[in-house]
Amino acid sequence: MCADVLASLQTPPGKGGIAVVLLKGPGAGLMLDRLFTPRYSRSHDLPGLLQLGALADNGAAIDEVVVRRFDGSVEVNLHGGPAVVKLALEAFARAGARVVPTNPADVFEPSHPRWNNPAIGGEMLHHLGCCRSPLALEALTTQWSAGLSELCASALKADCRISPDRLRSAAAGLDVMTKILNPPEVVIAGPANAGKSTLVNALVGRPVSIVNEQAGTTRDWVRVLTLFMGLPVWLTDTAGLMPEHAGLHDVDVEAMQRARQRAAQADLVLLVQDRPGQRSVDGVEGGLLLHVASKCDVAQPWPGADVAVCAEQEMGLDDLRKAVLTRLGLWAFDPSTPRAFTGRQHLLLMEAAGAIEKRAPREAAAALQAILTL
Ligand SMILES: Nc1nc2c(ncn2[C@@H]2O[C@H](COP(=O)(O)OP(=O)(O)O)[C@@H](O)[C@H]2O)c(=O)[nH]1
Ligand SMILES: [Mg+2]
């Protein structure tokens, strides 16, 4: 057994190019020797030496890895797929290591002004892999380097003489951060030939859906990640919703069913039409619908439409993006606003706000301190 070895994933969980696992503790080198076979040489005692080789558990291959030994620790560089990382951590655990969460102090330079804030730092590392755009990345990392960290630190410094509303508003920010880290699903629905696929292509900036004057061109739905004002959004193009009649092919009925299923699961549905017609989509609440008048170069925007676009000439697209972000509560997003991004931070902020209102500053301070240091 190597019970004195701690194994921790140093890179954000999720899909990635590489993953780094740190084995820390006096038995780390010995543990590695049992699972690792260097490809070229066994002369592995040189500190800092990089070695290429095979990681295997009882003869079962896990990955080809690069290892580096330093100060009694071992850094194992793996391929970054979640399955490989899982297998490697399981093998280290079977060999006797204790698998622990990442300690930010192992990742960041101690000279960083926030390095003594390991709780938000660790949670940030955990969520890094969810960031789908530079703005999303900024929104997350800022909570550690300023935002939420600074709010808690300044409240502690002021002996909790701070408006509880500021803490509550940071707690409420969890809703926005959740949407930033898990991009919202926006589904484009509407009658055949309304210009849905043209609109998706114009919004994404490349041809993801086939456009044709023939009705019923889009059969299965097409989903693509795109950015609206720097914020990631999943856009789904769907088959046209046609009036059901006896002559309809089975494949059209199936395509419409799939379109309705996607719409029913969406955070927002854009009902696109070049003339007034449908006011609703089966299974979608009215509050989740945005009415889009299309082809406004040749058709008058009809009354009741929320936005008018001409996708072919790329007109009205920014108005549409703004309307979508507004409905999703993401318009005018400022990444530096202090916001909770985990349920733990949310609960502790609410607890601190309640304690300040009850005039219990020590209780409030304990909750704020816990946000920073666990
Ligand atoms: N004049 C005009 N025609 C458009 C516009 N958008 C789409 N179309 C045309 O409408 C037809 C159907 O477009 P498409 O995007 O395939 O519609 P969908 O069936 O709703 O996906 C095609 O012939 C497009 O060229 C537009 O903004 N203006
Ligand atoms: Mg289409």
Short mmCIF file of C-alpha atoms and ligand atoms in Angstrom, two decimals:
data_model
loop_
_atom_site.label_atom_id
_atom_site.label_comp_id
_atom_site.label_asym_id
_atom_site.label_seq_id
_atom_site.Cartn_x
_atom_site.Cartn_y
_atom_site.Cartn_z
CA MET A 1 0.00 0.00 0.00
CA CYS A 2 1.09 3.58 -0.64
CA ALA A 3 -1.41 5.27 1.66
CA ASP A 4 0.76 8.34 1.89
CA VAL A 5 0.28 9.17 -1.79
CA LEU A 6 -2.31 11.75 -2.83
CA ALA A 7 -3.49 11.67 -6.45
CA SER A 8 -5.21 14.74 -7.87
CA LEU A 9 -6.30 15.88 -11.30
CA GLN A 10 -4.59 19.20 -12.04
CA THR A 11 -6.49 20.05 -15.21
CA PRO A 12 -10.19 20.87 -15.48
CA PRO A 13 -12.40 17.79 -15.63
CA GLY A 14 -14.07 17.12 -18.96
CA LYS A 15 -12.81 16.75 -22.50
CA GLY A 16 -9.38 18.22 -23.14
CA GLY A 17 -6.23 17.70 -25.17
CA ILE A 18 -4.17 16.57 -22.22
CA ALA A 19 -4.78 15.91 -18.54
CA VAL A 20 -2.27 16.11 -15.74
CA VAL A 21 -2.46 13.94 -12.64
CA LEU A 22 -0.20 14.80 -9.71
CA LEU A 23 0.99 12.05 -7.37
CA LYS A 24 2.21 13.65 -4.18
CA GLY A 25 3.86 12.10 -1.14
CA PRO A 26 6.87 9.96 -0.24
CA GLY A 27 5.63 6.82 -2.00
CA ALA A 28 4.72 8.56 -5.27
CA GLY A 29 7.81 7.42 -7.22
CA LEU A 30 7.41 3.79 -6.10
CA MET A 31 3.76 3.80 -7.00
CA LEU A 32 4.56 5.07 -10.47
CA ASP A 33 7.19 2.34 -10.97
CA ARG A 34 4.48 -0.29 -10.49
CA LEU A 35 2.21 1.16 -13.17
CA PHE A 36 4.60 2.83 -15.61
CA THR A 37 7.02 1.29 -18.11
CA PRO A 38 9.38 3.81 -19.74
CA ARG A 39 9.78 3.31 -23.44
CA TYR A 40 13.49 4.08 -23.68
CA SER A 41 15.29 3.74 -20.37
CA ARG A 42 14.84 2.87 -16.74
CA SER A 43 17.19 5.62 -15.57
CA HIS A 44 14.38 7.62 -14.11
CA ASP A 45 15.96 8.97 -10.99
CA LEU A 46 17.03 12.24 -12.54
CA PRO A 47 14.72 14.91 -11.14
CA GLY A 48 12.88 16.92 -13.77
CA LEU A 49 13.55 14.31 -16.49
CA LEU A 50 10.65 13.80 -18.87
CA GLN A 51 9.97 10.17 -19.69
CA LEU A 52 7.67 8.75 -22.32
CA GLY A 53 6.17 5.38 -21.57
CA ALA A 54 3.12 3.20 -21.00
CA LEU A 55 0.74 3.41 -18.08
CA ALA A 56 -0.94 0.07 -17.42
CA ASP A 57 -2.80 -1.60 -14.59
CA ASN A 58 -2.14 -5.35 -14.25
CA GLY A 59 -1.15 -5.52 -17.89
CA ALA A 60 -4.23 -3.63 -19.09
CA ALA A 61 -3.11 -0.58 -21.09
CA ILE A 62 -4.41 2.77 -19.89
CA ASP A 63 -2.48 5.33 -21.95
CA GLU A 64 0.84 6.38 -23.36
CA VAL A 65 2.01 9.09 -20.98
CA VAL A 66 4.82 11.49 -20.23
CA VAL A 67 5.94 11.58 -16.60
CA ARG A 68 8.12 13.97 -14.67
CA ARG A 69 9.47 13.41 -11.18
CA PHE A 70 10.30 16.34 -8.92
CA ASP A 71 10.63 16.94 -5.15
CA GLY A 72 9.27 13.49 -4.34
CA SER A 73 6.17 14.10 -6.49
CA VAL A 74 5.28 12.79 -9.93
CA GLU A 75 3.41 14.58 -12.66
CA VAL A 76 1.67 12.22 -15.08
CA ASN A 77 0.65 13.78 -18.41
CA LEU A 78 -2.13 11.78 -19.97
CA HIS A 79 -4.34 12.16 -23.01
CA GLY A 80 -7.24 14.32 -21.90
CA GLY A 81 -10.37 12.23 -22.58
CA PRO A 82 -12.48 11.72 -19.46
CA ALA A 83 -12.35 7.89 -19.81
CA VAL A 84 -8.53 7.82 -19.77
CA VAL A 85 -8.40 10.12 -16.75
CA LYS A 86 -10.96 7.99 -14.92
CA LEU A 87 -9.04 4.77 -15.63
CA ALA A 88 -5.76 6.32 -14.49
CA LEU A 89 -7.21 7.69 -11.24
CA GLU A 90 -8.86 4.31 -10.55
CA ALA A 91 -5.54 2.54 -11.13
CA PHE A 92 -3.72 4.91 -8.75
CA ALA A 93 -6.48 4.40 -6.17
CA ARG A 94 -6.14 0.59 -6.50
CA ALA A 95 -2.41 0.99 -6.02
CA GLY A 96 -3.19 2.69 -2.70
CA ALA A 97 -3.31 6.41 -3.48
CA ARG A 98 -5.98 8.64 -2.02
CA VAL A 99 -7.70 10.55 -4.82
CA VAL A 100 -8.30 14.12 -3.68
CA PRO A 101 -9.69 17.27 -5.31
CA THR A 102 -7.21 19.64 -6.92
CA ASN A 103 -5.49 21.94 -4.48
CA PRO A 104 -5.12 25.33 -6.24
CA ALA A 105 -1.90 25.88 -4.30
CA ASP A 106 -0.41 23.08 -6.46
CA VAL A 107 -1.48 24.85 -9.63
CA PHE A 108 -0.98 28.56 -9.02
CA GLU A 109 2.11 30.46 -8.06
CA PRO A 110 1.96 31.40 -4.36
CA SER A 111 2.80 34.96 -5.42
CA HIS A 112 -0.65 35.30 -7.02
CA PRO A 113 -2.70 37.78 -4.96
CA ARG A 114 -5.56 35.29 -4.67
CA TRP A 115 -3.66 32.12 -4.10
CA ASN A 116 -4.79 32.08 -0.47
CA ASN A 117 -8.36 31.79 -1.72
CA PRO A 118 -8.32 28.09 -2.54
CA ALA A 119 -12.05 27.50 -2.37
CA ILE A 120 -13.15 29.77 -5.23
CA GLY A 121 -9.90 28.88 -7.03
CA GLY A 122 -10.67 25.16 -6.85
CA GLU A 123 -14.27 25.62 -7.96
CA MET A 124 -13.05 27.79 -10.82
CA LEU A 125 -10.62 25.09 -11.96
CA HIS A 126 -13.41 22.55 -11.82
CA HIS A 127 -15.59 24.64 -14.16
CA LEU A 128 -12.90 25.83 -16.60
CA GLY A 129 -13.71 23.03 -19.04
CA CYS A 130 -17.29 24.34 -19.37
CA CYS A 131 -16.18 27.69 -20.81
CA ARG A 132 -17.09 27.87 -24.49
CA SER A 133 -15.92 31.39 -25.30
CA PRO A 134 -13.30 33.90 -24.16
CA LEU A 135 -16.05 35.97 -22.52
CA ALA A 136 -17.34 32.93 -20.62
CA LEU A 137 -13.77 32.21 -19.52
CA GLU A 138 -13.36 35.80 -18.37
CA ALA A 139 -16.66 35.68 -16.47
CA LEU A 140 -15.48 32.60 -14.58
CA THR A 141 -11.85 33.47 -13.88
CA THR A 142 -12.75 37.01 -12.82
CA GLN A 143 -14.80 35.60 -9.94
CA TRP A 144 -11.57 34.25 -8.54
CA SER A 145 -9.17 37.07 -9.42
CA ALA A 146 -11.66 39.85 -8.50
CA GLY A 147 -15.52 39.69 -8.59
CA LEU A 148 -16.80 37.33 -5.94
CA SER A 149 -13.41 37.00 -4.19
CA GLU A 150 -13.12 40.75 -3.84
CA LEU A 151 -16.70 41.17 -2.64
CA CYS A 152 -16.18 38.61 0.15
CA ALA A 153 -12.73 39.93 1.07
CA SER A 154 -13.91 43.54 1.22
CA ALA A 155 -16.98 42.61 3.29
CA LEU A 156 -14.73 40.76 5.75
CA LYS A 157 -12.36 43.72 5.91
CA ALA A 158 -15.28 46.03 6.72
CA ASP A 159 -16.38 43.69 9.57
CA CYS A 160 -19.42 42.79 7.50
CA ARG A 161 -20.72 46.38 7.37
CA ILE A 162 -22.06 45.88 3.86
CA SER A 163 -25.54 45.96 2.39
CA PRO A 164 -27.00 42.44 2.45
CA ASP A 165 -28.52 43.25 -0.93
CA ARG A 166 -25.05 43.25 -2.50
CA LEU A 167 -24.52 39.70 -1.24
CA ARG A 168 -28.02 38.64 -2.37
CA SER A 169 -27.44 40.08 -5.80
CA ALA A 170 -24.16 38.15 -6.10
CA ALA A 171 -26.04 35.01 -4.99
CA ALA A 172 -28.74 35.62 -7.62
CA GLY A 173 -25.96 35.83 -10.22
CA LEU A 174 -25.76 32.02 -10.06
CA ASP A 175 -28.64 31.90 -12.53
CA VAL A 176 -26.68 33.90 -15.13
CA MET A 177 -23.42 32.02 -14.48
CA THR A 178 -25.22 28.71 -14.96
CA LYS A 179 -26.34 29.91 -18.40
CA ILE A 180 -22.83 31.11 -19.21
CA LEU A 181 -21.30 27.75 -18.27
CA ASN A 182 -24.13 25.63 -19.78
CA PRO A 183 -25.08 27.49 -22.96
CA PRO A 184 -28.84 27.95 -23.40
CA GLU A 185 -30.74 25.97 -26.04
CA VAL A 186 -32.34 28.21 -28.65
CA VAL A 187 -34.53 26.38 -31.16
CA ILE A 188 -35.67 27.81 -34.50
CA ALA A 189 -39.12 26.59 -35.45
CA GLY A 190 -41.85 27.60 -37.84
CA PRO A 191 -43.52 26.71 -41.13
CA ALA A 192 -41.58 25.21 -44.03
CA ASN A 193 -39.90 27.73 -46.33
CA ALA A 194 -40.06 30.56 -43.79
CA GLY A 195 -36.30 31.07 -44.02
CA LYS A 196 -35.31 29.22 -40.81
CA SER A 197 -32.21 27.52 -42.20
CA THR A 198 -31.08 30.72 -43.95
CA LEU A 199 -31.43 32.50 -40.61
CA VAL A 200 -29.42 29.85 -38.74
CA ASN A 201 -26.64 30.05 -41.34
CA ALA A 202 -26.59 33.86 -41.18
CA LEU A 203 -26.47 33.83 -37.36
CA VAL A 204 -23.67 31.25 -37.29
CA GLY A 205 -21.78 32.80 -40.22
CA ARG A 206 -21.33 29.58 -42.19
CA PRO A 207 -23.59 27.10 -43.96
CA VAL A 208 -24.67 24.57 -41.34
CA SER A 209 -28.12 23.86 -42.77
CA ILE A 210 -29.19 23.22 -46.34
CA VAL A 211 -31.27 26.04 -47.79
CA ASN A 212 -33.64 25.36 -50.66
CA GLU A 213 -36.77 26.85 -52.08
CA GLN A 214 -38.34 23.43 -51.93
CA ALA A 215 -40.43 23.07 -48.78
CA GLY A 216 -39.35 20.32 -46.39
CA THR A 217 -35.61 20.51 -47.14
CA THR A 218 -34.60 20.35 -43.47
CA ARG A 219 -35.70 16.98 -42.11
CA ASP A 220 -33.66 16.14 -39.04
CA TRP A 221 -32.68 18.91 -36.69
CA VAL A 222 -29.19 20.45 -36.81
CA ARG A 223 -27.60 21.80 -33.62
CA VAL A 224 -24.61 24.12 -33.57
CA LEU A 225 -22.81 26.16 -30.93
CA THR A 226 -22.54 29.83 -31.77
CA LEU A 227 -21.74 33.10 -30.03
CA PHE A 228 -24.20 35.95 -29.50
CA MET A 229 -22.21 39.06 -28.48
CA GLY A 230 -19.48 36.73 -27.22
CA LEU A 231 -21.84 34.52 -25.21
CA PRO A 232 -22.20 30.85 -26.21
CA VAL A 233 -25.65 29.68 -27.33
CA TRP A 234 -26.76 26.34 -28.81
CA LEU A 235 -28.82 26.99 -31.93
CA THR A 236 -31.00 24.25 -33.37
CA ASP A 237 -32.58 24.38 -36.82
CA THR A 238 -35.64 22.18 -37.18
CA ALA A 239 -37.92 20.82 -39.88
CA GLY A 240 -40.81 23.03 -40.98
CA LEU A 241 -44.09 22.61 -39.14
CA MET A 242 -46.70 21.87 -41.81
CA PRO A 243 -50.43 21.43 -41.33
CA GLU A 244 -51.04 17.73 -40.80
CA HIS A 245 -53.01 16.16 -43.62
CA ALA A 246 -53.56 12.71 -44.95
CA GLY A 247 -51.05 13.02 -47.83
CA LEU A 248 -48.09 13.77 -45.56
CA HIS A 249 -45.18 11.29 -45.83
CA ASP A 250 -44.19 9.34 -42.72
CA VAL A 251 -40.77 10.98 -42.83
CA ASP A 252 -42.36 14.47 -42.65
CA VAL A 253 -44.53 13.46 -39.71
CA GLU A 254 -41.44 12.08 -37.93
CA ALA A 255 -39.44 15.24 -38.78
CA MET A 256 -42.15 17.48 -37.32
CA GLN A 257 -42.38 15.33 -34.21
CA ARG A 258 -38.63 15.74 -33.70
CA ALA A 259 -38.90 19.49 -34.27
CA ARG A 260 -41.62 19.77 -31.61
CA GLN A 261 -39.57 17.64 -29.18
CA ARG A 262 -36.58 19.95 -29.56
CA ALA A 263 -38.77 23.02 -29.16
CA ALA A 264 -40.41 21.63 -26.02
CA GLN A 265 -36.97 21.25 -24.37
CA ALA A 266 -35.64 24.67 -25.39
CA ASP A 267 -34.85 27.66 -23.22
CA LEU A 268 -36.22 29.87 -26.00
CA VAL A 269 -37.98 29.12 -29.29
CA LEU A 270 -37.74 31.50 -32.24
CA LEU A 271 -40.98 31.10 -34.19
CA VAL A 272 -39.91 32.29 -37.66
CA GLN A 273 -42.56 33.24 -40.25
CA ASP A 274 -42.61 35.42 -43.36
CA ARG A 275 -46.32 36.13 -42.85
CA PRO A 276 -48.59 36.02 -39.79
CA GLY A 277 -49.89 32.55 -39.13
CA GLN A 278 -48.93 30.39 -36.21
CA ARG A 279 -49.14 32.02 -32.77
CA SER A 280 -47.86 29.02 -30.84
CA VAL A 281 -45.85 25.81 -31.01
CA ASP A 282 -47.27 22.67 -29.40
CA GLY A 283 -45.71 22.01 -26.00
CA VAL A 284 -44.01 25.43 -25.77
CA GLU A 285 -45.22 28.02 -23.25
CA GLY A 286 -46.00 31.43 -24.76
CA GLY A 287 -43.38 33.05 -22.52
CA LEU A 288 -40.65 30.98 -24.18
CA LEU A 289 -41.56 32.09 -27.71
CA LEU A 290 -39.95 34.92 -29.64
CA HIS A 291 -41.90 35.86 -32.79
CA VAL A 292 -39.56 36.59 -35.69
CA ALA A 293 -40.78 38.10 -38.98
CA SER A 294 -38.50 36.85 -41.78
CA LYS A 295 -37.70 37.96 -45.36
CA CYS A 296 -38.40 41.60 -44.49
CA ASP A 297 -36.76 42.59 -47.81
CA VAL A 298 -39.79 41.23 -49.66
CA ALA A 299 -42.43 40.84 -46.95
CA GLN A 300 -43.85 43.48 -44.57
CA PRO A 301 -43.00 42.65 -40.96
CA TRP A 302 -46.36 41.53 -39.64
CA PRO A 303 -47.92 43.11 -36.54
CA GLY A 304 -47.13 41.25 -33.34
CA ALA A 305 -43.62 40.20 -34.41
CA ASP A 306 -40.97 40.83 -31.75
CA VAL A 307 -38.15 41.24 -34.31
CA ALA A 308 -37.93 41.53 -38.10
CA VAL A 309 -34.99 40.07 -40.05
CA CYS A 310 -33.79 39.60 -43.58
CA ALA A 311 -31.33 36.75 -43.23
CA GLU A 312 -30.27 36.79 -46.88
CA GLN A 313 -29.01 40.36 -46.54
CA GLU A 314 -27.95 39.91 -42.92
CA MET A 315 -30.33 42.60 -41.73
CA GLY A 316 -31.80 42.65 -38.23
CA LEU A 317 -29.44 39.94 -36.96
CA ASP A 318 -28.00 42.03 -34.12
CA ASP A 319 -31.52 43.09 -33.11
CA LEU A 320 -32.43 39.42 -32.99
CA ARG A 321 -29.31 38.52 -30.96
CA LYS A 322 -30.13 41.33 -28.54
CA ALA A 323 -33.76 40.18 -28.23
CA VAL A 324 -32.63 36.58 -27.58
CA LEU A 325 -30.08 37.59 -24.93
CA THR A 326 -32.62 39.91 -23.30
CA ARG A 327 -35.18 37.10 -23.04
CA LEU A 328 -32.50 34.80 -21.60
CA GLY A 329 -31.50 37.43 -19.01
CA LEU A 330 -28.03 37.78 -20.55
CA TRP A 331 -28.20 41.13 -22.33
CA ALA A 332 -25.49 43.68 -21.39
CA PHE A 333 -23.58 40.98 -19.57
CA ASP A 334 -20.67 42.36 -17.56
CA PRO A 335 -18.17 39.58 -16.72
CA SER A 336 -16.70 41.50 -13.79
CA THR A 337 -19.95 41.69 -11.77
CA PRO A 338 -19.54 39.56 -8.61
CA ARG A 339 -21.56 36.39 -9.09
CA ALA A 340 -21.78 32.99 -7.45
CA PHE A 341 -21.09 30.16 -9.86
CA THR A 342 -21.70 27.18 -7.56
CA GLY A 343 -24.60 26.23 -5.30
CA ARG A 344 -22.22 26.26 -2.34
CA GLN A 345 -21.27 29.90 -2.93
CA HIS A 346 -24.94 30.81 -3.43
CA LEU A 347 -26.01 29.27 -0.11
CA LEU A 348 -23.16 30.87 1.83
CA LEU A 349 -23.86 34.32 0.33
CA MET A 350 -27.53 34.01 1.32
CA GLU A 351 -26.48 32.85 4.78
CA ALA A 352 -24.13 35.84 5.17
CA ALA A 353 -26.83 38.26 3.96
CA GLY A 354 -29.33 36.82 6.48
CA ALA A 355 -26.79 37.04 9.30
CA ILE A 356 -26.01 40.70 8.50
CA GLU A 357 -29.74 41.46 8.64
CA LYS A 358 -29.99 39.69 12.01
CA ARG A 359 -27.02 41.77 13.19
CA ALA A 360 -24.89 38.67 13.65
CA PRO A 361 -21.61 39.82 12.08
CA ARG A 362 -19.61 36.86 13.35
CA GLU A 363 -21.97 34.40 11.69
CA ALA A 364 -21.82 36.47 8.50
CA ALA A 365 -18.01 36.55 8.63
CA ALA A 366 -17.86 32.76 9.06
CA ALA A 367 -20.03 32.26 5.96
CA LEU A 368 -17.99 34.73 3.89
CA GLN A 369 -14.73 33.19 5.05
CA ALA A 370 -16.04 29.75 4.07
CA ILE A 371 -16.69 30.99 0.54
CA LEU A 372 -12.98 31.83 0.27
CA THR A 373 -11.34 28.99 2.12
CA LEU A 374 -13.87 26.11 2.53
N1 LIG B 1 -36.10 37.24 -50.17
C1 LIG B 1 -35.65 36.45 -49.19
N2 LIG B 1 -35.67 35.11 -49.34
C2 LIG B 1 -35.23 34.34 -48.35
C3 LIG B 1 -34.73 34.90 -47.15
N3 LIG B 1 -34.37 33.88 -46.33
C4 LIG B 1 -34.63 32.75 -46.99
N4 LIG B 1 -35.12 32.99 -48.21
C5 LIG B 1 -35.51 32.01 -49.25
O1 LIG B 1 -36.58 31.22 -48.77
C6 LIG B 1 -36.45 29.87 -49.22
C7 LIG B 1 -36.53 28.92 -48.03
O2 LIG B 1 -35.43 29.18 -47.19
P1 LIG B 1 -34.98 28.15 -46.08
O3 LIG B 1 -33.97 28.82 -45.25
O4 LIG B 1 -34.60 26.83 -46.70
O5 LIG B 1 -36.36 27.98 -45.30
P2 LIG B 1 -36.78 26.89 -44.17
O6 LIG B 1 -37.55 25.85 -44.86
O7 LIG B 1 -37.63 27.66 -43.21
O8 LIG B 1 -35.51 26.38 -43.55
C8 LIG B 1 -35.13 29.79 -49.98
O9 LIG B 1 -35.40 29.88 -51.34
C9 LIG B 1 -34.37 31.01 -49.51
O10 LIG B 1 -33.47 31.50 -50.46
C10 LIG B 1 -34.69 36.33 -47.02
O11 LIG B 1 -34.25 36.92 -46.02
N5 LIG B 1 -35.17 37.05 -48.06
MG MG B 2 -34.81 24.43 -43.39
#
